[in-house]
Amino acid sequence: MQRRLQKICLGLTLGCLVSVVWACQNTSDTAQQPAPDPAEQPTTPPENVASQTPAEEPTPSSEPTETQPTNTAPATPTPEESTPQITDTPVPPLPAECSNPQTQNDMNRCAEVEYEQADAKLNNAYKVVQATLEGPQSEQLVAAEQAWIAYRDIYCDFVQTQFAGGSIQPTVYYGCLTQLTSDRTAELEQSKSTAMGYEEADQELNIVYQDLQSYLTPEEQGLLTDAQLEWINYRDSHCAFDSGDMNTCLAQ
């Protein structure tokens, strides 16, 4: 059990770091770059670790869903039209028992609702940003969001495998989804910052990544490697959408 807790602590630490690609503050004096310089590309997972396809793991009985973004850019209103109103996704309230859950089933259910709350807030933030965009930038946001969803799903699958079959597995799974979803919302709202430069942030990420790999079985290492590759794809897609300084975006 202690070894499992070490794994999940490191896994969540990695989640905090790898899901830190967030929307940078726009700077007027820096033009958007299409891609980072090859010399500044972040370190990818170590080549000596084979990326294996893990065996299918059980997932909670109630699988969360998220509204997928579409590739349709919002229509630009004509002078005769009023500005379209954004309809917020309702944020569900927590059940009364979540103020003091007494059983593991209660904890699992409360963790699921907390994720539903985070998901609703993300959808609302996404709508606000998407409504301000058109053309290529709108398409870039869609691509970044789809890449984030792919990363979120494979990473949280990796996290929950550490507790496969246990009664706490749903709580761990939904807790992972909630954390990554809240981080993504902060990225879209441009409410996160970092004092690190890109090289320092990349070095710290790789240290945590290697530490976590040392605790895992070969099958788990393969799943973590897959999650890391999905995160890199998401990071690059997000920074291509963001109009600020590329190195700052990569660091964040």
mmCIF file of C-alpha atoms in Angstrom:
data_model
loop_
_atom_site.group_PDB
_atom_site.id
_atom_site.type_symbol
_atom_site.label_atom_id
_atom_site.label_comp_id
_atom_site.label_asym_id
_atom_site.label_seq_id
_atom_site.Cartn_x
_atom_site.Cartn_y
_atom_site.Cartn_z
ATOM 1 C CA MET A 1 0.000 0.000 0.000
ATOM 2 C CA GLN A 2 2.833 2.409 0.821
ATOM 3 C CA ARG A 3 4.372 1.744 -2.592
ATOM 4 C CA ARG A 4 1.031 2.502 -4.259
ATOM 5 C CA LEU A 5 0.693 5.763 -2.387
ATOM 6 C CA GLN A 6 4.221 6.714 -3.478
ATOM 7 C CA LYS A 7 3.222 6.048 -7.063
ATOM 8 C CA ILE A 8 0.048 8.096 -6.977
ATOM 9 C CA CYS A 9 1.733 11.004 -5.166
ATOM 10 C CA LEU A 10 4.389 11.131 -7.852
ATOM 11 C CA GLY A 11 1.722 10.619 -10.516
ATOM 12 C CA LEU A 12 -0.271 13.580 -9.264
ATOM 13 C CA THR A 13 2.905 15.639 -9.007
ATOM 14 C CA LEU A 14 3.593 14.836 -12.636
ATOM 15 C CA GLY A 15 -0.015 15.735 -13.405
ATOM 16 C CA CYS A 16 0.549 19.181 -11.904
ATOM 17 C CA LEU A 17 3.670 19.616 -14.037
ATOM 18 C CA VAL A 18 2.590 18.052 -17.302
ATOM 19 C CA SER A 19 -0.771 19.766 -17.305
ATOM 20 C CA VAL A 20 0.845 23.150 -16.787
ATOM 21 C CA VAL A 21 0.710 24.151 -20.415
ATOM 22 C CA TRP A 22 -1.585 27.124 -20.023
ATOM 23 C CA ALA A 23 -2.595 30.173 -21.952
ATOM 24 C CA CYS A 24 0.153 32.783 -21.839
ATOM 25 C CA GLN A 25 -0.544 36.493 -21.421
ATOM 26 C CA ASN A 26 -0.595 38.126 -24.876
ATOM 27 C CA THR A 27 2.273 40.503 -25.389
ATOM 28 C CA SER A 28 2.036 43.244 -27.936
ATOM 29 C CA ASP A 29 5.705 43.193 -28.866
ATOM 30 C CA THR A 30 6.021 39.464 -29.577
ATOM 31 C CA ALA A 31 4.635 37.833 -32.704
ATOM 32 C CA GLN A 32 3.274 34.302 -32.642
ATOM 33 C CA GLN A 33 5.769 31.673 -33.712
ATOM 34 C CA PRO A 34 4.460 28.612 -35.580
ATOM 35 C CA ALA A 35 6.602 26.131 -33.628
ATOM 36 C CA PRO A 36 9.467 26.115 -31.103
ATOM 37 C CA ASP A 37 13.026 26.037 -32.360
ATOM 38 C CA PRO A 38 14.209 22.425 -32.670
ATOM 39 C CA ALA A 39 17.074 23.188 -30.307
ATOM 40 C CA GLU A 40 14.561 24.197 -27.673
ATOM 41 C CA GLN A 41 12.301 21.199 -27.964
ATOM 42 C CA PRO A 42 11.570 19.612 -24.577
ATOM 43 C CA THR A 43 13.096 16.317 -23.697
ATOM 44 C CA THR A 44 10.856 13.456 -24.740
ATOM 45 C CA PRO A 45 10.470 10.262 -22.677
ATOM 46 C CA PRO A 46 13.681 8.195 -22.570
ATOM 47 C CA GLU A 47 14.211 6.014 -25.601
ATOM 48 C CA ASN A 48 15.350 3.024 -23.544
ATOM 49 C CA VAL A 49 11.820 2.601 -22.186
ATOM 50 C CA ALA A 50 9.644 0.710 -24.628
ATOM 51 C CA SER A 51 6.163 2.112 -25.130
ATOM 52 C CA GLN A 52 3.958 -0.885 -24.469
ATOM 53 C CA THR A 53 0.239 -1.163 -24.865
ATOM 54 C CA PRO A 54 -1.105 -1.820 -21.354
ATOM 55 C CA ALA A 55 -3.767 -4.366 -20.633
ATOM 56 C CA GLU A 56 -7.222 -2.882 -20.380
ATOM 57 C CA GLU A 57 -7.949 -1.741 -16.838
ATOM 58 C CA PRO A 58 -11.373 -1.558 -15.187
ATOM 59 C CA THR A 59 -12.847 1.907 -15.052
ATOM 60 C CA PRO A 60 -15.531 3.309 -12.753
ATOM 61 C CA SER A 61 -19.044 2.266 -13.640
ATOM 62 C CA SER A 62 -20.055 5.827 -14.432
ATOM 63 C CA GLU A 63 -17.647 7.132 -17.056
ATOM 64 C CA PRO A 64 -17.497 10.951 -17.168
ATOM 65 C CA THR A 65 -18.149 12.697 -20.421
ATOM 66 C CA GLU A 66 -17.210 16.094 -21.709
ATOM 67 C CA THR A 67 -18.744 18.199 -24.422
ATOM 68 C CA GLN A 68 -16.413 17.898 -27.371
ATOM 69 C CA PRO A 69 -15.491 21.133 -29.147
ATOM 70 C CA THR A 70 -16.504 21.462 -32.745
ATOM 71 C CA ASN A 71 -14.568 22.702 -35.720
ATOM 72 C CA THR A 72 -17.164 25.350 -36.484
ATOM 73 C CA ALA A 73 -15.945 28.862 -35.785
ATOM 74 C CA PRO A 74 -18.523 31.236 -34.291
ATOM 75 C CA ALA A 75 -20.324 33.357 -36.850
ATOM 76 C CA THR A 76 -19.284 37.006 -36.994
ATOM 77 C CA PRO A 77 -22.386 39.116 -36.251
ATOM 78 C CA THR A 78 -23.388 41.724 -38.811
ATOM 79 C CA PRO A 79 -24.086 45.320 -37.722
ATOM 80 C CA GLU A 80 -27.804 44.511 -37.812
ATOM 81 C CA GLU A 81 -27.351 41.556 -35.458
ATOM 82 C CA SER A 82 -26.886 41.726 -31.736
ATOM 83 C CA THR A 83 -23.889 40.045 -30.125
ATOM 84 C CA PRO A 84 -24.779 36.371 -29.594
ATOM 85 C CA GLN A 85 -25.305 35.395 -25.993
ATOM 86 C CA ILE A 86 -23.237 32.567 -24.520
ATOM 87 C CA THR A 87 -25.329 30.009 -22.689
ATOM 88 C CA ASP A 88 -23.455 28.741 -19.661
ATOM 89 C CA THR A 89 -23.368 25.057 -18.853
ATOM 90 C CA PRO A 90 -25.021 24.666 -15.429
ATOM 91 C CA VAL A 91 -22.619 23.727 -12.633
ATOM 92 C CA PRO A 92 -24.226 20.883 -10.641
ATOM 93 C CA PRO A 93 -24.372 21.276 -6.849
ATOM 94 C CA LEU A 94 -22.607 18.856 -4.541
ATOM 95 C CA PRO A 95 -24.919 16.365 -2.816
ATOM 96 C CA ALA A 96 -25.577 17.097 0.849
ATOM 97 C CA GLU A 97 -23.599 14.064 1.974
ATOM 98 C CA CYS A 98 -20.455 15.500 0.390
ATOM 99 C CA SER A 99 -20.084 17.941 3.279
ATOM 100 C CA ASN A 100 -19.114 14.955 5.423
ATOM 101 C CA PRO A 101 -18.970 11.699 3.418
ATOM 102 C CA GLN A 102 -19.108 8.643 5.632
ATOM 103 C CA THR A 103 -18.517 5.761 3.239
ATOM 104 C CA GLN A 104 -16.227 5.050 0.317
ATOM 105 C CA ASN A 105 -19.254 5.001 -1.965
ATOM 106 C CA ASP A 106 -20.097 8.520 -0.799
ATOM 107 C CA MET A 107 -16.505 9.618 -1.450
ATOM 108 C CA ASN A 108 -16.599 8.098 -4.919
ATOM 109 C CA ARG A 109 -19.875 9.825 -5.763
ATOM 110 C CA CYS A 110 -18.670 13.174 -4.398
ATOM 111 C CA ALA A 111 -15.446 12.920 -6.420
ATOM 112 C CA GLU A 112 -17.527 12.291 -9.533
ATOM 113 C CA VAL A 113 -19.715 15.356 -8.922
ATOM 114 C CA GLU A 114 -16.645 17.493 -8.246
ATOM 115 C CA TYR A 115 -15.366 16.464 -11.657
ATOM 116 C CA GLU A 116 -18.741 17.318 -13.220
ATOM 117 C CA GLN A 117 -18.465 20.773 -11.650
ATOM 118 C CA ALA A 118 -14.945 21.255 -13.014
ATOM 119 C CA ASP A 119 -16.051 20.022 -16.430
ATOM 120 C CA ALA A 120 -18.946 22.500 -16.563
ATOM 121 C CA LYS A 121 -16.617 25.366 -15.638
ATOM 122 C CA LEU A 122 -14.178 24.307 -18.350
ATOM 123 C CA ASN A 123 -16.930 24.177 -20.966
ATOM 124 C CA ASN A 124 -18.019 27.686 -19.981
ATOM 125 C CA ALA A 125 -14.452 29.017 -20.201
ATOM 126 C CA TYR A 126 -13.993 27.310 -23.570
ATOM 127 C CA LYS A 127 -17.176 28.915 -24.952
ATOM 128 C CA VAL A 128 -16.033 32.373 -23.870
ATOM 129 C CA VAL A 129 -12.667 31.999 -25.600
ATOM 130 C CA GLN A 130 -14.103 30.364 -28.718
ATOM 131 C CA ALA A 131 -16.646 33.183 -29.132
ATOM 132 C CA THR A 132 -13.814 35.691 -29.548
ATOM 133 C CA LEU A 133 -12.055 33.748 -32.314
ATOM 134 C CA GLU A 134 -12.544 33.058 -35.979
ATOM 135 C CA GLY A 135 -10.708 31.417 -38.841
ATOM 136 C CA PRO A 136 -7.338 29.707 -38.238
ATOM 137 C CA GLN A 137 -7.094 30.677 -34.564
ATOM 138 C CA SER A 138 -10.482 29.118 -33.853
ATOM 139 C CA GLU A 139 -9.327 25.912 -35.539
ATOM 140 C CA GLN A 140 -6.112 25.948 -33.506
ATOM 141 C CA LEU A 141 -8.107 26.178 -30.280
ATOM 142 C CA VAL A 142 -10.215 23.195 -31.339
ATOM 143 C CA ALA A 143 -7.059 21.190 -32.119
ATOM 144 C CA ALA A 144 -5.510 22.111 -28.774
ATOM 145 C CA GLU A 145 -8.667 21.128 -26.877
ATOM 146 C CA GLN A 146 -8.918 17.793 -28.653
ATOM 147 C CA ALA A 147 -5.240 17.091 -27.912
ATOM 148 C CA TRP A 148 -5.841 17.966 -24.256
ATOM 149 C CA ILE A 149 -8.797 15.559 -24.044
ATOM 150 C CA ALA A 150 -6.651 12.750 -25.471
ATOM 151 C CA TYR A 151 -3.915 13.498 -22.931
ATOM 152 C CA ARG A 152 -6.383 13.782 -20.028
ATOM 153 C CA ASP A 153 -7.968 10.420 -20.765
ATOM 154 C CA ILE A 154 -4.763 8.404 -21.130
ATOM 155 C CA TYR A 155 -3.053 10.047 -18.156
ATOM 156 C CA CYS A 156 -5.956 9.489 -15.760
ATOM 157 C CA ASP A 157 -6.218 5.895 -16.984
ATOM 158 C CA PHE A 158 -2.570 5.519 -15.979
ATOM 159 C CA VAL A 159 -3.232 7.053 -12.544
ATOM 160 C CA GLN A 160 -6.193 4.818 -11.740
ATOM 161 C CA THR A 161 -4.324 1.621 -12.667
ATOM 162 C CA GLN A 162 -2.323 2.085 -9.461
ATOM 163 C CA PHE A 163 -5.524 1.241 -7.554
ATOM 164 C CA ALA A 164 -7.166 -1.138 -10.008
ATOM 165 C CA GLY A 165 -9.858 -3.221 -8.331
ATOM 166 C CA GLY A 166 -9.787 -1.230 -5.105
ATOM 167 C CA SER A 167 -12.779 0.614 -3.682
ATOM 168 C CA ILE A 168 -10.837 3.890 -3.821
ATOM 169 C CA GLN A 169 -10.174 3.607 -7.576
ATOM 170 C CA PRO A 170 -13.120 5.817 -8.639
ATOM 171 C CA THR A 171 -12.091 8.553 -6.187
ATOM 172 C CA VAL A 172 -8.538 8.522 -7.558
ATOM 173 C CA TYR A 173 -9.785 8.525 -11.147
ATOM 174 C CA TYR A 174 -12.221 11.400 -10.754
ATOM 175 C CA GLY A 175 -9.717 13.305 -8.644
ATOM 176 C CA CYS A 176 -7.249 13.114 -11.532
ATOM 177 C CA LEU A 177 -9.884 14.301 -14.010
ATOM 178 C CA THR A 178 -10.828 17.187 -11.725
ATOM 179 C CA GLN A 179 -7.229 18.312 -11.298
ATOM 180 C CA LEU A 180 -6.404 18.304 -15.011
ATOM 181 C CA THR A 181 -9.726 19.927 -15.904
ATOM 182 C CA SER A 182 -9.230 22.735 -13.396
ATOM 183 C CA ASP A 183 -5.723 23.316 -14.737
ATOM 184 C CA ARG A 184 -7.039 23.490 -18.304
ATOM 185 C CA THR A 185 -9.685 26.014 -17.252
ATOM 186 C CA ALA A 186 -6.983 28.189 -15.691
ATOM 187 C CA GLU A 187 -5.024 28.005 -18.947
ATOM 188 C CA LEU A 188 -7.988 29.201 -20.983
ATOM 189 C CA GLU A 189 -8.725 31.963 -18.477
ATOM 190 C CA GLN A 190 -5.033 32.953 -18.443
ATOM 191 C CA SER A 191 -5.007 32.864 -14.648
ATOM 192 C CA LYS A 192 -1.864 30.770 -14.125
ATOM 193 C CA SER A 193 1.728 31.924 -14.254
ATOM 194 C CA THR A 194 5.208 30.621 -13.630
ATOM 195 C CA ALA A 195 8.468 32.294 -12.717
ATOM 196 C CA MET A 196 10.482 29.508 -14.353
ATOM 197 C CA GLY A 197 12.192 29.719 -17.698
ATOM 198 C CA TYR A 198 11.585 26.984 -20.257
ATOM 199 C CA GLU A 199 14.890 25.149 -19.704
ATOM 200 C CA GLU A 200 14.419 25.080 -15.924
ATOM 201 C CA ALA A 201 10.828 23.893 -16.195
ATOM 202 C CA ASP A 202 11.757 21.189 -18.702
ATOM 203 C CA GLN A 203 14.592 19.958 -16.485
ATOM 204 C CA GLU A 204 12.331 19.755 -13.439
ATOM 205 C CA LEU A 205 9.675 17.906 -15.406
ATOM 206 C CA ASN A 206 12.185 15.326 -16.597
ATOM 207 C CA ILE A 207 13.473 14.756 -13.053
ATOM 208 C CA VAL A 208 9.955 14.036 -11.797
ATOM 209 C CA TYR A 209 9.235 11.877 -14.843
ATOM 210 C CA GLN A 210 12.339 9.727 -14.283
ATOM 211 C CA ASP A 211 11.605 9.397 -10.561
ATOM 212 C CA LEU A 212 8.099 8.204 -11.269
ATOM 213 C CA GLN A 213 9.260 5.712 -13.901
ATOM 214 C CA SER A 214 11.555 4.076 -11.324
ATOM 215 C CA TYR A 215 8.513 3.035 -9.270
ATOM 216 C CA LEU A 216 6.596 1.433 -12.114
ATOM 217 C CA THR A 217 6.316 -1.968 -13.703
ATOM 218 C CA PRO A 218 7.220 -2.250 -17.407
ATOM 219 C CA GLU A 219 3.525 -2.193 -18.340
ATOM 220 C CA GLU A 220 2.944 0.923 -16.246
ATOM 221 C CA GLN A 221 6.037 2.568 -17.692
ATOM 222 C CA GLY A 222 4.616 2.060 -21.169
ATOM 223 C CA LEU A 223 1.311 3.685 -20.212
ATOM 224 C CA LEU A 224 3.078 6.644 -18.599
ATOM 225 C CA THR A 225 5.238 7.066 -21.706
ATOM 226 C CA ASP A 226 2.099 7.102 -23.868
ATOM 227 C CA ALA A 227 0.560 9.727 -21.578
ATOM 228 C CA GLN A 228 3.709 11.852 -21.769
ATOM 229 C CA LEU A 229 3.717 11.733 -25.551
ATOM 230 C CA GLU A 230 0.054 12.795 -25.611
ATOM 231 C CA TRP A 231 0.911 15.664 -23.261
ATOM 232 C CA ILE A 232 3.738 16.846 -25.547
ATOM 233 C CA ASN A 233 1.291 16.854 -28.462
ATOM 234 C CA TYR A 234 -1.180 18.869 -26.394
ATOM 235 C CA ARG A 235 1.493 21.299 -25.191
ATOM 236 C CA ASP A 236 2.665 22.002 -28.733
ATOM 237 C CA SER A 237 -0.921 22.403 -29.998
ATOM 238 C CA HIS A 238 -1.772 24.796 -27.198
ATOM 239 C CA CYS A 239 1.314 26.948 -27.716
ATOM 240 C CA ALA A 240 0.620 27.072 -31.456
ATOM 241 C CA PHE A 241 -2.812 28.501 -30.591
ATOM 242 C CA ASP A 242 -1.487 30.953 -28.003
ATOM 243 C CA SER A 243 -0.338 34.274 -29.427
ATOM 244 C CA GLY A 244 2.299 35.072 -26.806
ATOM 245 C CA ASP A 245 5.992 34.272 -26.545
ATOM 246 C CA MET A 246 6.621 30.620 -27.437
ATOM 247 C CA ASN A 247 9.308 29.955 -24.816
ATOM 248 C CA THR A 248 7.133 31.461 -22.091
ATOM 249 C CA CYS A 249 4.220 29.297 -23.171
ATOM 250 C CA LEU A 250 6.371 26.160 -23.190
ATOM 251 C CA ALA A 251 7.680 26.976 -19.709
ATOM 252 C CA GLN A 252 4.193 27.446 -18.361
#
